[in-house]
Coordinates of C-alpha atoms and ligand atoms in Angstrom, one line a residue:
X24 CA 82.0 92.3 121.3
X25 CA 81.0 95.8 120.7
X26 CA 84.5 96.8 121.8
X27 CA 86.2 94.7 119.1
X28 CA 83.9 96.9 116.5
X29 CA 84.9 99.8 118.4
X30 CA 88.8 99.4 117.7
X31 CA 87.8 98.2 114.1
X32 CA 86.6 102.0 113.7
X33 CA 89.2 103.8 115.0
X34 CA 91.6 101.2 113.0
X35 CA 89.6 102.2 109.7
X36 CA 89.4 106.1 111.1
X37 CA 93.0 106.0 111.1
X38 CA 93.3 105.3 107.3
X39 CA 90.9 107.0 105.5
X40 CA 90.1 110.6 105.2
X41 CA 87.5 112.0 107.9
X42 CA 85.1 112.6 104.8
X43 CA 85.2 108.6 103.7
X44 CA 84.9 107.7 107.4
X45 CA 82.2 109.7 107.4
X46 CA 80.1 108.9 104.7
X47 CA 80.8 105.5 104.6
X48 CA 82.3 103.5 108.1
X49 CA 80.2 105.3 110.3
X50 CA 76.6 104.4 109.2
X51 CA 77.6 100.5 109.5
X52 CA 76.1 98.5 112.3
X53 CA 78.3 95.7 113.7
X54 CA 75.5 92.5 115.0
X55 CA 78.3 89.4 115.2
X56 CA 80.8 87.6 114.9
X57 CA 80.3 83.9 114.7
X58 CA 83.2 81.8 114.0
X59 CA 85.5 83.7 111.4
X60 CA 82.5 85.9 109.7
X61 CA 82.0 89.2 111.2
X62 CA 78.1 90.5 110.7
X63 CA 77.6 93.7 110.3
X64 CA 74.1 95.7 108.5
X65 CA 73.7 98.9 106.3
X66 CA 70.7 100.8 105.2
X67 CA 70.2 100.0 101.4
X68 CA 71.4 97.6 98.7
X69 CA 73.7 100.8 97.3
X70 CA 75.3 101.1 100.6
X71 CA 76.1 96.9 100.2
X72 CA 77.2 97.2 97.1
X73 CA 79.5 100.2 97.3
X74 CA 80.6 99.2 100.6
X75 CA 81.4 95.4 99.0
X76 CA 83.5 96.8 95.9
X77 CA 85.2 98.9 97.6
X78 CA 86.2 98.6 101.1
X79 CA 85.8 95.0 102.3
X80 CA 89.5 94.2 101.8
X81 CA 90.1 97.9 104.1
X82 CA 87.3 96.2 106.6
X83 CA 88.9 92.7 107.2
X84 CA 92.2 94.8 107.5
X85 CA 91.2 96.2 110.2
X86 CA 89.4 93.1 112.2
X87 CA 92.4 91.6 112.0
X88 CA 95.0 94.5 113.0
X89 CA 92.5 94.6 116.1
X90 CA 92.2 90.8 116.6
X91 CA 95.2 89.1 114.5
X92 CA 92.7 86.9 113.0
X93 CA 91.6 86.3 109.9
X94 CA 87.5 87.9 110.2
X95 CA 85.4 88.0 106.9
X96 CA 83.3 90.8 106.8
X97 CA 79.5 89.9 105.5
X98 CA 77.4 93.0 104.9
X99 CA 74.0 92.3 105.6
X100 CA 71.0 94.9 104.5
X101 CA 68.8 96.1 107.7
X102 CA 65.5 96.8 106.0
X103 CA 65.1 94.4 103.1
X104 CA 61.7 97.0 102.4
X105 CA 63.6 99.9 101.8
X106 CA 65.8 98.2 99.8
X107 CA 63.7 97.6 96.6
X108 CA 64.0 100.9 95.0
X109 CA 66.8 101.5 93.3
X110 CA 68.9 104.2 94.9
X111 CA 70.6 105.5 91.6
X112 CA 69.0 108.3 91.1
X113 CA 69.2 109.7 94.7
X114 CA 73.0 109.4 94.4
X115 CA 74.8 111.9 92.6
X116 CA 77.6 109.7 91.2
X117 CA 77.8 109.5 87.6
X118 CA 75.2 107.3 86.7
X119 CA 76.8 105.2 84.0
X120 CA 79.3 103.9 87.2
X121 CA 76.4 103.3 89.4
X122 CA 74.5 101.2 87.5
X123 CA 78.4 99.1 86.3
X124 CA 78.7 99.3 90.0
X125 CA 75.3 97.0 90.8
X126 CA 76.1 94.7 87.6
X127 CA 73.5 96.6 85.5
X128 CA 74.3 95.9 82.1
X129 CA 74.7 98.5 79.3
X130 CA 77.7 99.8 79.1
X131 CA 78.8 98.7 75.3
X132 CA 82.8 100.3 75.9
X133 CA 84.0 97.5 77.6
X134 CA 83.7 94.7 75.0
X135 CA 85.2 96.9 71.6
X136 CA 86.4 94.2 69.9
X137 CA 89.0 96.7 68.0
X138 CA 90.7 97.6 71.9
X139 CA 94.0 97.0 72.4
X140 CA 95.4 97.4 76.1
X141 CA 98.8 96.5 75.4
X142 CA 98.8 99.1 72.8
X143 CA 96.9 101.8 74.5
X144 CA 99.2 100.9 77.6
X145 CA 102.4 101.5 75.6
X146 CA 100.6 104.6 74.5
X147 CA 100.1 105.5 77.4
X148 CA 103.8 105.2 79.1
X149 CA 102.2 102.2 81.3
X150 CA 104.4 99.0 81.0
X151 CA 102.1 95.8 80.5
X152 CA 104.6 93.7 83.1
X153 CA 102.8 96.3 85.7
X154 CA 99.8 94.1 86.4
X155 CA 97.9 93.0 89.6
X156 CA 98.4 89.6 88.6
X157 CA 102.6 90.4 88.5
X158 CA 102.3 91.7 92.0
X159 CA 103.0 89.6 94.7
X160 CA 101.2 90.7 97.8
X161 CA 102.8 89.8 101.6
X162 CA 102.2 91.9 105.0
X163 CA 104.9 94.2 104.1
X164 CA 102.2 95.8 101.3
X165 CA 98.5 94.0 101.6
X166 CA 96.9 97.2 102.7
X167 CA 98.1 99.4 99.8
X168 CA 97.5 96.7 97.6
X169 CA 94.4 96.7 98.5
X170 CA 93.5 100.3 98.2
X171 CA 94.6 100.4 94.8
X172 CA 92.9 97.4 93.4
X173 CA 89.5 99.5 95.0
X174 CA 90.6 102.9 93.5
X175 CA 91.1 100.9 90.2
X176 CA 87.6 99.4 90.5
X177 CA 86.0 102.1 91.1
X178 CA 87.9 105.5 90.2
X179 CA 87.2 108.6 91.8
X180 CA 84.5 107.4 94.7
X181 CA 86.7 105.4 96.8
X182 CA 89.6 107.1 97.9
X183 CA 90.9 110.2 96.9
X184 CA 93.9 110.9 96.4
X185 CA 95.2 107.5 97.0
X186 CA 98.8 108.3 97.9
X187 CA 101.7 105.2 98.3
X188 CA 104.8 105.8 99.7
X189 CA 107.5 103.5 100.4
X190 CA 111.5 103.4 100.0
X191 CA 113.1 102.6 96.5
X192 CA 112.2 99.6 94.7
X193 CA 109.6 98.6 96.6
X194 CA 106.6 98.5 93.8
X195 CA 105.6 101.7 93.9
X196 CA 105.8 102.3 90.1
X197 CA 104.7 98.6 89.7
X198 CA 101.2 99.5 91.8
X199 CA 100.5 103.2 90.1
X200 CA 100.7 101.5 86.4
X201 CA 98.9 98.3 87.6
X202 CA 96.0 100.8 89.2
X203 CA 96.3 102.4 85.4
X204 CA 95.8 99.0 83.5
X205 CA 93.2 97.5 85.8
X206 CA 91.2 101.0 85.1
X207 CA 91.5 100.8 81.7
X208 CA 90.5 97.2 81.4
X209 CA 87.2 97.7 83.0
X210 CA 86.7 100.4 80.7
X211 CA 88.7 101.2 77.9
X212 CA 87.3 105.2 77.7
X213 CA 88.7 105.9 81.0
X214 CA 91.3 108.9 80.7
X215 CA 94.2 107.8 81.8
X216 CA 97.2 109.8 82.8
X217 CA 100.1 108.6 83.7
X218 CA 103.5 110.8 83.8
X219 CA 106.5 111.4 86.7
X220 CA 106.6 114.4 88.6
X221 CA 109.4 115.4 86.6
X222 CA 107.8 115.0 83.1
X223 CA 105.0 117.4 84.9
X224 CA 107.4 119.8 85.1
X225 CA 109.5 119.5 81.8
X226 CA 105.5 119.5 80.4
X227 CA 105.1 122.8 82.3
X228 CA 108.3 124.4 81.3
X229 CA 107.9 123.8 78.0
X230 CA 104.6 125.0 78.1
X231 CA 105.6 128.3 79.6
X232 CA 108.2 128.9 77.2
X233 CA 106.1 128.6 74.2
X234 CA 103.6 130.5 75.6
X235 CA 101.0 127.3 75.6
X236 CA 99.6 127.6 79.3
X237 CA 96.2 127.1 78.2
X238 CA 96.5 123.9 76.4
X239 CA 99.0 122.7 79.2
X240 CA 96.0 123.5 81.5
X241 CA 93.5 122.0 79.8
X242 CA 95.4 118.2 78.6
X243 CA 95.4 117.9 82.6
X244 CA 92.2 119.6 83.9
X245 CA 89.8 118.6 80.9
X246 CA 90.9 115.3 79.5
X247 CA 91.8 113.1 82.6
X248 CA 90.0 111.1 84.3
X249 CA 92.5 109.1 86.0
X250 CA 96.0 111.2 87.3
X251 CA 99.1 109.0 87.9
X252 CA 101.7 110.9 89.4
X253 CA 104.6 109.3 90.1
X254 CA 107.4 110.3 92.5
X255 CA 106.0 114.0 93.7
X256 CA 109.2 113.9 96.4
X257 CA 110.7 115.8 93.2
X258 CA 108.3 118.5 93.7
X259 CA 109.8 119.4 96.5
X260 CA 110.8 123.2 96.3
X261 CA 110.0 124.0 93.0
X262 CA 107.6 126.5 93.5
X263 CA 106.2 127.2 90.4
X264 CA 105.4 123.6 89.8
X265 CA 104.0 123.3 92.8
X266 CA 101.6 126.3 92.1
X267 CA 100.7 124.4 88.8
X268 CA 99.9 121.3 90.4
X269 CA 98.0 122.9 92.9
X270 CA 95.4 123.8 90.7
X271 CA 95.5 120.7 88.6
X272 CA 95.0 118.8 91.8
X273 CA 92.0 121.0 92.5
X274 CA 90.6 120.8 89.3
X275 CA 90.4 117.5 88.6
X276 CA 89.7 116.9 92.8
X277 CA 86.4 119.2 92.2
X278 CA 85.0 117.4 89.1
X279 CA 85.2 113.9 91.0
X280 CA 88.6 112.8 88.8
X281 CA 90.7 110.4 91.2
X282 CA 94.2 110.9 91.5
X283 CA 96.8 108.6 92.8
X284 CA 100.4 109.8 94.0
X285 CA 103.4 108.0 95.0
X286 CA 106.4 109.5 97.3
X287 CA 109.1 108.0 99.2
X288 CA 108.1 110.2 101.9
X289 CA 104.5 110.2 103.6
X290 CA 102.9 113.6 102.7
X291 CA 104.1 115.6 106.0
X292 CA 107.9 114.2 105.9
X293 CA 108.1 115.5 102.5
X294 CA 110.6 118.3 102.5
X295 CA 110.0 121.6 100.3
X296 CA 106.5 121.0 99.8
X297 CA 103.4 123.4 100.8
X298 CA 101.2 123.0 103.4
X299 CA 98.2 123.5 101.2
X300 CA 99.8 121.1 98.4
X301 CA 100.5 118.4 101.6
X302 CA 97.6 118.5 103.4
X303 CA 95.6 117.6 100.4
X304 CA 97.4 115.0 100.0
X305 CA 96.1 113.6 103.1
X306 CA 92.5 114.2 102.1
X307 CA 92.2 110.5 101.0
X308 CA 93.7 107.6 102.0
X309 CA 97.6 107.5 102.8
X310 CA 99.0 103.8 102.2
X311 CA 103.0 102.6 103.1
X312 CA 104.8 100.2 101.6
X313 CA 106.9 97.8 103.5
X314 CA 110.5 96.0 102.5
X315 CA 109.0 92.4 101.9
X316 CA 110.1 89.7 104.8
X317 CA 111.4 86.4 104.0
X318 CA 108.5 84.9 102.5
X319 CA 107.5 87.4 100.6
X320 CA 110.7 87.7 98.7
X321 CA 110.9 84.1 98.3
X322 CA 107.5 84.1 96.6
X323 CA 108.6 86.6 94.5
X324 CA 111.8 85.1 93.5
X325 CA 109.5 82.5 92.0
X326 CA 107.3 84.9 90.6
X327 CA 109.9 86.1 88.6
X328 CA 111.9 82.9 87.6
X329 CA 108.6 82.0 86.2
X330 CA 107.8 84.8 84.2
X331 CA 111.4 84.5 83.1
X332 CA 111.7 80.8 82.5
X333 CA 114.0 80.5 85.5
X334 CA 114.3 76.7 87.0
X335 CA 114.8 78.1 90.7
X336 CA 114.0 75.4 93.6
X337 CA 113.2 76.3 96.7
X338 CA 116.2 75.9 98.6
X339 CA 118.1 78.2 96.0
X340 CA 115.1 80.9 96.4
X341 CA 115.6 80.6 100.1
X342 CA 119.1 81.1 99.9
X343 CA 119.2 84.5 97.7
X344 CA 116.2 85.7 99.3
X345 CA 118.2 85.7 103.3
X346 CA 120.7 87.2 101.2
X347 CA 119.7 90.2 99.3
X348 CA 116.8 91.6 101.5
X349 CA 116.7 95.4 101.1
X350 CA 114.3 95.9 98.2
X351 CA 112.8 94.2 95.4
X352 CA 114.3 95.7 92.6
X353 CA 118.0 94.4 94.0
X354 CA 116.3 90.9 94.7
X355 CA 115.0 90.9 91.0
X356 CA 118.2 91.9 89.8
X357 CA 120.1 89.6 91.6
X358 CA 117.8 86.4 89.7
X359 CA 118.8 88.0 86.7
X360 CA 122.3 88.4 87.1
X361 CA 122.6 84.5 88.6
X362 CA 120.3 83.1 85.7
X363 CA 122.9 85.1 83.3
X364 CA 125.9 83.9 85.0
X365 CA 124.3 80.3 84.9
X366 CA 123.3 80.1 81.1
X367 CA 126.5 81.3 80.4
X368 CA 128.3 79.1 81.8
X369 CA 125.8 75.6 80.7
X370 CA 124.7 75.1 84.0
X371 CA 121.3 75.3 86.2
X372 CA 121.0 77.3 89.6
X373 CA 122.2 74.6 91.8
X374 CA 122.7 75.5 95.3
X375 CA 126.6 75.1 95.4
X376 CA 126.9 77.9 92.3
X377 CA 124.5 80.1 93.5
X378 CA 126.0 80.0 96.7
X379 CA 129.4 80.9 94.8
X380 CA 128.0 83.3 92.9
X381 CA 126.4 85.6 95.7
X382 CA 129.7 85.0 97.9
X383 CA 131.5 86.5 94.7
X384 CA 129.2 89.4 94.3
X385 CA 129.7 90.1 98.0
X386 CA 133.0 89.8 98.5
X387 CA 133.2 92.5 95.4
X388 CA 130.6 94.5 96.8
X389 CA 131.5 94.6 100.4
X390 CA 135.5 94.0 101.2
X391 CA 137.3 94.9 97.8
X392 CA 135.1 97.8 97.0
X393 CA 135.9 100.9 99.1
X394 CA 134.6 104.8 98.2
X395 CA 138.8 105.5 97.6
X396 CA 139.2 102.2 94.9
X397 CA 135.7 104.1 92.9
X398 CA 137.2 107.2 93.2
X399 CA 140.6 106.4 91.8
X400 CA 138.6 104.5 88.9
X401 CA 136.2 107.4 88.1
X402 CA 139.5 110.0 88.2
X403 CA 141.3 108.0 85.6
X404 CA 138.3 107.4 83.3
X405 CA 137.6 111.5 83.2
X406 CA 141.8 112.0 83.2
X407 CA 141.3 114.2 86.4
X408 CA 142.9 113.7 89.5
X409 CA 141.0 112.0 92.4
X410 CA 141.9 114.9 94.8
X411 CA 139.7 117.3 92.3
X412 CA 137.2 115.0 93.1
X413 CA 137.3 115.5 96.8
X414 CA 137.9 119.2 96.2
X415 CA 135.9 122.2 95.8
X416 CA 136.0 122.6 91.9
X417 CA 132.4 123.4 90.7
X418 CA 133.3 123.0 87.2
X419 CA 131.3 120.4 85.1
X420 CA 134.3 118.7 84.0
X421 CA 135.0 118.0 88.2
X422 CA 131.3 118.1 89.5
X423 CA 130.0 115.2 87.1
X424 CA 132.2 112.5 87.6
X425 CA 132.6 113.7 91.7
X426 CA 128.6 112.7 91.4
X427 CA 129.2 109.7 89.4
X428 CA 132.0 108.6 92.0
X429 CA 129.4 109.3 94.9
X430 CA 126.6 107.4 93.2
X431 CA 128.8 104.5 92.5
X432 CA 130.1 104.7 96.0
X433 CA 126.4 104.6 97.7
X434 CA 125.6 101.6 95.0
X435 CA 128.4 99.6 95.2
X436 CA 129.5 100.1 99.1
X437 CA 127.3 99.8 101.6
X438 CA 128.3 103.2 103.3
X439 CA 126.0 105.5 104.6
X440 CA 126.0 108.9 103.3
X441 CA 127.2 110.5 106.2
X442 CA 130.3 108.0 105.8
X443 CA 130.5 108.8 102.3
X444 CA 130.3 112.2 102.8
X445 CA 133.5 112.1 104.7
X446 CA 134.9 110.3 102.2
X447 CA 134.1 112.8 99.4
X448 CA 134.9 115.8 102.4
X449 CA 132.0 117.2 101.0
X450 CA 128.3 117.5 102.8
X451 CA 126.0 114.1 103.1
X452 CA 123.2 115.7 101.1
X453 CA 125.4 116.6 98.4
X454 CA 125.6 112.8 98.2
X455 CA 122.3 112.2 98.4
X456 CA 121.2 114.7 95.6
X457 CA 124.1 112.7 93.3
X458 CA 123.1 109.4 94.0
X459 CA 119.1 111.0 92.9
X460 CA 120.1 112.6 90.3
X461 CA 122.7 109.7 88.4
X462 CA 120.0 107.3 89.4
X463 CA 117.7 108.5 87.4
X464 CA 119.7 109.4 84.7
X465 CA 120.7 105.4 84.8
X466 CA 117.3 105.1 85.1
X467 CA 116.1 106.5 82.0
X468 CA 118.9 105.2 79.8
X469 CA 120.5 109.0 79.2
X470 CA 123.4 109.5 77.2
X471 CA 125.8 109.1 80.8
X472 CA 124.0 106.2 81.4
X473 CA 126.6 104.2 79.0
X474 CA 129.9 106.2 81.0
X475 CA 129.0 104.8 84.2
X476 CA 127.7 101.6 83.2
X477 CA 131.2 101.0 81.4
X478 CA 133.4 102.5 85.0
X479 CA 130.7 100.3 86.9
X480 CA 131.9 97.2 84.3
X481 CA 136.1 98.3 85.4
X482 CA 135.3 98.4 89.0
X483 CA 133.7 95.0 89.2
X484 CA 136.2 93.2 86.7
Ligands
LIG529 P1 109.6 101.8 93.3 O1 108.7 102.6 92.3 O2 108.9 101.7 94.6 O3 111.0 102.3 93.4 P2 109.1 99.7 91.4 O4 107.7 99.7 91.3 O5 109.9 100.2 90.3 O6 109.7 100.3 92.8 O7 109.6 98.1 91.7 C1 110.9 97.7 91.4 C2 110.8 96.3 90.8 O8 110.4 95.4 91.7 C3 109.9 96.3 89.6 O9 110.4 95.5 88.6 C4 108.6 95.6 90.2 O10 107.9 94.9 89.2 C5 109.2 94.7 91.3 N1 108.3 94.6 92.4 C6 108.2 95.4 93.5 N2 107.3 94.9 94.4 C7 106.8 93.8 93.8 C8 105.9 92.8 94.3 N3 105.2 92.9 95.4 N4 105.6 91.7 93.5 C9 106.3 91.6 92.3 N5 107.2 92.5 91.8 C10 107.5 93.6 92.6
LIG530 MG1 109.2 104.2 91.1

């Protein structure tokens, strides 16, 4: 028995920082398990409670990576006699979040009748669809689910940083803002930050320019309580940002301020990046997210159809779901499309025309598409020819649609960048950085945004 609490540590060792394993995991006793309810016994009523908010989710994790069993953690108190004084004051956590932490009332914030979240949220570049109730959770992403829902619980003392990575359109963005309104809606005075990696640096810039350092400094080390950075693979080799951020991250580190970063790389895989800026990022808790399986994306489907007033059955959310499986934001865009095509057209989603539908989009996407037919299209549209495209112009006028052509390309065939970087005769990381930079250019809505969405509307006619 001891041996199953044995692999439970080293399972829980494995995710958290050394510090949190220490100060926390270690001091636990395991007694029992006895049918699906592991026992296990801490010193005081603090240790309980802390250990109850915050890392019983992380704790039944790990039973059942070790057994592949469902095992709820009880945590029991050792000495009930040392457990009547109150252990506040011996802790040197801000007190107010103690005492919330133990259900001591007092704290007046919380119930402002005049507070707003969907207001403050807009405010605060948070979008209210990014809830923990919007999120469905499967294996691909339980454990960083559950990581954030305890960093938004309790800010600052659980883990810190908390930093998600994941591939594209996996809920990244969704967690970070959901981790941002949850905090907020405990406590409406929390200082929450919430801003890309590149708005970070625009911020800086700007700040540098007009000689405004000291605010810049300030808005981030003084007046945050809660950091949201989002996307810090942009960080990457920019080494004046980096330096910035350094010191922000310490900062805000130092005075107990919990930060929360999201990458599509783990820390260490992240190109560009400082050792001293990477291994901090490791200090906390380092959380993956998944692509979701089958039933995960089905129970998302319905999620969605819900929220949008979709009629999808099951057989029809089975069937899109085995067919678009690489990320959510496709599978979510997919419903969308078909519930567009379908109230268009007067009719429901019926398994014959989604069927239909997906076999169209496919057949566009996969056989009539090739990297050639996008270039030709995005040539024409500029009045270039598609051989300056594949050339070795530099000038804007060839070098923004040749990135257009290649983002298209990596959207709309399934081609690898290598393979498109043959077909563009140029290298497959000058792919890469066009598809990143066009996507996020879509992505914000910039002026191009409406170019390529009109040669995107040509290619697909
Ligand atoms: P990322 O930041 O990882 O690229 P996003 O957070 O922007 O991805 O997610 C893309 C879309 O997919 C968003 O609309 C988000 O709400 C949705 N999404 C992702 N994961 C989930 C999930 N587990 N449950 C519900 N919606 C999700
Ligand atoms: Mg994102």
């Amino acid at each position: 028995m001891t041996e199953v609490w044995t692999a439970v540590l080293e399972d829980l060792a494995s995710k958290v920082s050394s510090h949190i394993f220490e100060s926390w995991f270690k001091n636990i006793g395991f007694d029992r398990i006895e049918s699906d309810v592991a026992y296990l016994y801490v010193g005081d009523d603090f240790f309980k409670v802390w250990i109850e908010n915050n890392y019983l989710d992380l704790i039944e994790h790990s039973f059942f990576s070790v057994l592949s069993e469902p095992i709820r953690p009880t945590i029991l108190v050792q000495d009930a006699h040392e457990s009547v004084e109150s252990p506040v004051q011996s802790i040197t956590f801000n007190e107010q979040q103690s005492a919330a932490k133990q259900g001591i009332s007092g704290r007046k914030v919380a119930t402002l009748p005049e507070f707003d979240l969907n207001k403050k949220a807009k405010e605060l570049g948070l979008s209210p669809r990014y809830t923990f109730d919007e999120f469905v959770v499967g294996s691909n992403n339980e454990f960083v689910h559950a990581a954030s829902a305890a960093v938004a619980s309790s800010p600052t003392r659980t883990y810190n940083p908390l930093f998600i990575f994941g591939g594209t359109g996996l809920g990244k963005t969704h967690l970070l803002q959901a981790i941002g309104l949850e905090a907020l809606k405990r406590d409406p005075t929390t200082r929450v930050c919430y801003l890309s990696t590149e708005e970070f640096t625009n911020q800086m810039i700007a700040a540098l320019r007009s000689r405004e350092m000291p605010a810049f400094r300030k808005r981030f080390r003084d007046n945050v309580d809660l950091l949201l950075i989002d996307d810090i693979q942009f960080i990457g080799g920019k080494v004046s940002t980096q330096e910035e951020f350094f010191h922000t991250f310490n900062a805000l580190y130092n005075s107990g301020k919990q930060i929360v970063i999201t990458s599509d790389k783990s820390p260490r895989d992240l190109p560009g990046i400082e050792e001293r800026l990477a291994s901090r990022f490791a200090w906390g808790l380092i959380a993956d997210i998944q692509p979701p399986r089958m039933e995960t994306r089905v129970a998302i489907l319905e999620k969605k159809a819900e929220a949008d007033g979709i009629r999808l059955s099951k057989d029809v959310a089975m069937l899109i779901a085995s067919t678009v499986s690489s990320n959510v934001r496709e599978l979510e865009g997919t419903l969308i499309r078909l519930g567009a095509q379908a109230s268009l057209m007067g009719t429901l989603l019926t398994l014959d025309f989604v069927k239909n539908s997906l076999a169209q989009m496919n057949l566009q996407r996969v056989k009539v598409l090739t990297t050639q037919h996008i270039i030709k299209i995005v040539a024409n549209y500029y009045d270039i020819k598609p051989a300056d495209i594949r050339g070795a112009g530099r000038t804007r006028a060839i070098s923004r649609p040749r990135q257009i052509a290649m983002y298209l390309s990596r959207k709309l065939t399934r081609s690898s960048y290598p393979e498109l970087g043959r077909d563009f005769k140029k290298d497959h990381s000058s792919v890469i950085t066009a598809f990143k930079k066009m996507s996020k250019i879509v992505a914000k809505g910039e002026e191009l945004s409406s170019d390529i969405a009109k040669i995107e509307s040509t290619l697909m006619r």
